[in-house]
Amino acid sequence: LYEDSDIAAINKPAGLVCHAGAGIRSGTLVNALLHHMGPLETGDPQRPGIVHRLDKFTSGVMLIAKNLQAHRHLSQQFKSRAVKKEYAALVHGKPTPPSGTIDLPLGRDPKDRKKISTRARKSRSAITHYTVREDFGSVSLLSVRIETGRTHQIRVHMAQKGHPVVGDTVYGGDRMRSLPAKLSAALKDLQRPFLHSREVHFLHPKTGEALSFCAPLPPELELILSKLRQ
């Protein structure tokens, strides 16, 4: 979406892992960045350029730091919650009230370390704001803004509220089976959680200029919305 000598803003596709780990050594976003940009002497040597992450199957805007100064500056903006992030999410049901805030600390699930939970022994603050944008009956399209960037934050918060992200089998179980026939038909080709990082707002680490970037919904999610609107 954008690149200069200090930063890049990319539109990450769903299915791409950000960096190596848990048996994954290649085919990551970091591999692609190094191929495109060359060596990145910034941040964790195992995660060069990475300031924040998106889940493997979440698409959308990500910021990349291309040097140490940019990495430090962007990391501080994330830490101080100066970076504003907005997502599009399709969830089961219709949250009430139609606009609200979920403030539930998150941490590793004590029974399954691969999952995140509101019942963790060690948890960190997590705040999610949501607004219903379109009501399709059994599912709703939300605009979601997060103050914190905890792992699986939106997915866990919405599931905890009783409105898991459509397509999220980890936290939503088999909710798809209970949908009306027409909705099931519209969603049958969805192979991922309907969660997309739509916008990011921040200050350029060198110039201080206020920047914002928007990633359009990928075609497979736009197709889902088109079917729902019909």
CSV table of N, CA and C in Angstrom, one decimal, residues 23-93:
chain,number,residue,atom,x,y,z
A,23,GLY,N,7.4,-24.8,14.1
A,23,GLY,CA,7.6,-25.7,13.0
A,23,GLY,C,7.6,-25.1,11.6
A,24,ILE,N,7.3,-23.8,11.6
A,24,ILE,CA,7.2,-23.0,10.3
A,24,ILE,C,8.5,-22.3,10.1
A,25,ARG,N,9.2,-22.6,9.0
A,25,ARG,CA,10.5,-22.0,8.7
A,25,ARG,C,10.5,-21.1,7.4
A,26,SER,N,9.5,-21.4,6.5
A,26,SER,CA,9.5,-20.7,5.3
A,26,SER,C,8.1,-20.3,4.9
A,27,GLY,N,8.0,-19.5,3.8
A,27,GLY,CA,6.7,-19.1,3.3
A,27,GLY,C,6.0,-18.1,4.2
A,28,THR,N,6.8,-17.4,5.0
A,28,THR,CA,6.2,-16.4,5.9
A,28,THR,C,6.2,-15.0,5.4
A,29,LEU,N,5.6,-14.1,6.0
A,29,LEU,CA,5.6,-12.7,5.6
A,29,LEU,C,7.1,-12.1,5.7
A,30,VAL,N,7.8,-12.5,6.8
A,30,VAL,CA,9.2,-12.1,6.9
A,30,VAL,C,10.0,-12.6,5.7
A,31,ASN,N,9.8,-13.8,5.3
A,31,ASN,CA,10.6,-14.3,4.1
A,31,ASN,C,10.3,-13.4,2.9
A,32,ALA,N,9.0,-13.0,2.7
A,32,ALA,CA,8.6,-12.1,1.6
A,32,ALA,C,9.3,-10.7,1.7
A,33,LEU,N,9.3,-10.2,3.0
A,33,LEU,CA,9.8,-8.9,3.2
A,33,LEU,C,11.3,-8.9,2.9
A,34,LEU,N,12.0,-9.9,3.3
A,34,LEU,CA,13.5,-9.9,3.1
A,34,LEU,C,13.8,-10.1,1.6
A,35,HIS,N,13.0,-10.8,0.9
A,35,HIS,CA,13.2,-11.0,-0.5
A,35,HIS,C,12.9,-9.7,-1.2
A,36,HIS,N,11.9,-8.9,-0.8
A,36,HIS,CA,11.6,-7.7,-1.5
A,36,HIS,C,12.5,-6.5,-1.1
A,37,MET,N,12.8,-6.4,0.2
A,37,MET,CA,13.5,-5.3,0.8
A,37,MET,C,15.0,-5.5,1.1
A,38,GLY,N,15.4,-6.7,1.1
A,38,GLY,CA,16.8,-7.0,1.5
A,38,GLY,C,16.9,-7.1,3.0
A,39,PRO,N,18.1,-7.1,3.5
A,39,PRO,CA,18.3,-7.3,5.0
A,39,PRO,C,17.6,-6.2,5.8
A,40,LEU,N,16.9,-6.5,6.9
A,40,LEU,CA,16.2,-5.6,7.7
A,40,LEU,C,16.9,-5.7,9.1
A,41,GLU,N,17.7,-4.7,9.4
A,41,GLU,CA,18.4,-4.7,10.7
A,41,GLU,C,17.5,-3.9,11.7
A,42,THR,N,16.4,-4.6,12.1
A,42,THR,CA,15.4,-3.9,13.0
A,42,THR,C,14.7,-4.9,13.8
A,43,GLY,N,14.5,-4.6,15.1
A,43,GLY,CA,13.7,-5.5,16.0
A,43,GLY,C,14.3,-6.8,16.3
A,44,ASP,N,13.5,-7.8,16.6
A,44,ASP,CA,13.9,-9.2,16.9
A,44,ASP,C,14.5,-9.8,15.6
A,45,PRO,N,15.7,-10.3,15.7
A,45,PRO,CA,16.3,-10.9,14.5
A,45,PRO,C,15.5,-12.1,13.9
A,46,GLN,N,14.6,-12.7,14.7
A,46,GLN,CA,13.8,-13.7,14.2
A,46,GLN,C,12.5,-13.2,13.5
A,47,ARG,N,12.3,-11.9,13.8
A,47,ARG,CA,11.1,-11.2,13.2
A,47,ARG,C,11.4,-9.8,12.7
A,48,PRO,N,12.4,-9.7,11.8
A,48,PRO,CA,12.8,-8.4,11.3
A,48,PRO,C,11.7,-7.6,10.6
A,49,GLY,N,11.6,-6.4,11.0
A,49,GLY,CA,10.6,-5.5,10.4
A,49,GLY,C,9.2,-5.6,11.0
A,50,ILE,N,8.9,-6.6,11.8
A,50,ILE,CA,7.6,-6.8,12.4
A,50,ILE,C,7.4,-6.0,13.6
A,51,VAL,N,6.4,-5.1,13.6
A,51,VAL,CA,6.1,-4.3,14.7
A,51,VAL,C,4.9,-4.8,15.5
A,52,HIS,N,3.9,-5.3,14.7
A,52,HIS,CA,2.7,-5.9,15.2
A,52,HIS,C,2.3,-7.0,14.3
A,53,ARG,N,1.3,-7.8,14.7
A,53,ARG,CA,1.0,-9.0,13.9
A,53,ARG,C,-0.5,-9.1,13.6
A,54,LEU,N,-0.8,-9.9,12.6
A,54,LEU,CA,-2.2,-10.3,12.3
A,54,LEU,C,-2.2,-11.8,12.3
A,55,ASP,N,-3.3,-12.4,12.8
A,55,ASP,CA,-3.5,-13.8,12.8
A,55,ASP,C,-3.3,-14.4,11.3
A,56,LYS,N,-2.9,-15.6,11.2
A,56,LYS,CA,-2.6,-16.2,9.9
A,56,LYS,C,-3.8,-16.0,8.9
A,57,PHE,N,-5.0,-16.2,9.4
A,57,PHE,CA,-6.1,-16.1,8.5
A,57,PHE,C,-6.9,-14.8,8.5
A,58,THR,N,-6.2,-13.8,9.2
A,58,THR,CA,-6.8,-12.4,9.1
A,58,THR,C,-6.0,-11.6,8.0
A,59,SER,N,-6.7,-10.9,7.2
A,59,SER,CA,-6.1,-10.1,6.1
A,59,SER,C,-6.1,-8.7,6.5
A,60,GLY,N,-5.4,-7.9,5.7
A,60,GLY,CA,-5.5,-6.4,5.9
A,60,GLY,C,-4.2,-5.7,6.2
A,61,VAL,N,-4.3,-4.5,6.6
A,61,VAL,CA,-3.2,-3.5,6.8
A,61,VAL,C,-2.3,-4.0,7.9
A,62,MET,N,-1.0,-4.0,7.6
A,62,MET,CA,0.1,-4.1,8.6
A,62,MET,C,1.2,-3.1,8.3
A,63,LEU,N,1.8,-2.6,9.4
A,63,LEU,CA,2.9,-1.7,9.3
A,63,LEU,C,4.2,-2.5,9.4
A,64,ILE,N,5.2,-2.1,8.6
A,64,ILE,CA,6.5,-2.7,8.7
A,64,ILE,C,7.6,-1.6,8.9
A,65,ALA,N,8.5,-1.9,9.8
A,65,ALA,CA,9.6,-0.9,10.1
A,65,ALA,C,10.8,-1.4,9.3
A,66,LYS,N,11.5,-0.5,8.6
A,66,LYS,CA,12.6,-0.8,7.8
A,66,LYS,C,14.0,-0.5,8.4
A,67,ASN,N,13.9,0.2,9.5
A,67,ASN,CA,15.2,0.4,10.2
A,67,ASN,C,14.9,0.5,11.7
A,68,LEU,N,16.0,0.5,12.5
A,68,LEU,CA,15.9,0.4,14.0
A,68,LEU,C,15.1,1.6,14.6
A,69,GLN,N,15.4,2.8,14.1
A,69,GLN,CA,14.7,4.0,14.6
A,69,GLN,C,13.2,3.9,14.3
A,70,ALA,N,12.9,3.5,13.1
A,70,ALA,CA,11.4,3.4,12.8
A,70,ALA,C,10.8,2.3,13.7
A,71,HIS,N,11.5,1.2,13.9
A,71,HIS,CA,10.9,0.1,14.7
A,71,HIS,C,10.7,0.6,16.2
A,72,ARG,N,11.7,1.3,16.7
A,72,ARG,CA,11.5,1.8,18.1
A,72,ARG,C,10.3,2.8,18.2
A,73,HIS,N,10.3,3.7,17.2
A,73,HIS,CA,9.2,4.7,17.2
A,73,HIS,C,7.8,4.1,17.1
A,74,LEU,N,7.7,3.2,16.1
A,74,LEU,CA,6.4,2.6,15.9
A,74,LEU,C,6.0,1.7,17.1
A,75,SER,N,7.0,1.0,17.6
A,75,SER,CA,6.7,0.2,18.8
A,75,SER,C,6.2,1.0,20.0
A,76,GLN,N,6.8,2.2,20.1
A,76,GLN,CA,6.3,3.0,21.2
A,76,GLN,C,4.9,3.6,21.0
A,77,GLN,N,4.6,3.8,19.7
A,77,GLN,CA,3.2,4.3,19.4
A,77,GLN,C,2.2,3.2,19.7
A,78,PHE,N,2.6,1.9,19.4
A,78,PHE,CA,1.7,0.8,19.7
A,78,PHE,C,1.5,0.7,21.2
A,79,LYS,N,2.7,0.8,21.9
A,79,LYS,CA,2.7,0.6,23.4
A,79,LYS,C,1.8,1.7,24.1
A,80,SER,N,1.9,2.9,23.6
A,80,SER,CA,1.1,4.0,24.2
A,80,SER,C,-0.3,4.1,23.6
A,81,ARG,N,-0.7,3.2,22.7
A,81,ARG,CA,-2.0,3.1,22.1
A,81,ARG,C,-2.3,4.3,21.3
A,82,ALA,N,-1.2,4.9,20.7
A,82,ALA,CA,-1.4,6.0,19.8
A,82,ALA,C,-1.8,5.6,18.4
A,83,VAL,N,-1.6,4.3,18.0
A,83,VAL,CA,-2.0,3.8,16.7
A,83,VAL,C,-3.4,3.4,16.8
A,84,LYS,N,-4.2,3.8,15.8
A,84,LYS,CA,-5.6,3.5,15.8
A,84,LYS,C,-5.8,2.5,14.7
A,85,LYS,N,-6.5,1.4,15.1
A,85,LYS,CA,-6.7,0.2,14.2
A,85,LYS,C,-8.2,-0.1,14.1
A,86,GLU,N,-8.7,-0.2,12.9
A,86,GLU,CA,-10.1,-0.6,12.7
A,86,GLU,C,-10.2,-1.8,11.8
A,87,TYR,N,-11.1,-2.7,12.2
A,87,TYR,CA,-11.3,-3.9,11.5
A,87,TYR,C,-12.8,-4.1,11.0
A,88,ALA,N,-13.0,-4.9,10.0
A,88,ALA,CA,-14.3,-5.3,9.6
A,88,ALA,C,-14.5,-6.7,10.0
A,89,ALA,N,-15.6,-7.0,10.7
A,89,ALA,CA,-15.8,-8.4,11.2
A,89,ALA,C,-17.3,-8.8,10.9
A,90,LEU,N,-17.5,-9.9,10.4
A,90,LEU,CA,-18.9,-10.5,10.3
A,90,LEU,C,-19.1,-11.5,11.5
A,91,VAL,N,-20.1,-11.2,12.3
A,91,VAL,CA,-20.3,-12.0,13.5
A,91,VAL,C,-21.7,-12.7,13.5
A,92,HIS,N,-21.8,-13.7,14.3
A,92,HIS,CA,-23.1,-14.4,14.4
A,92,HIS,C,-24.0,-13.5,15.3
A,93,GLY,N,-25.3,-13.5,14.9
A,93,GLY,CA,-26.2,-12.7,15.7
A,93,GLY,C,-26.1,-11.2,15.5
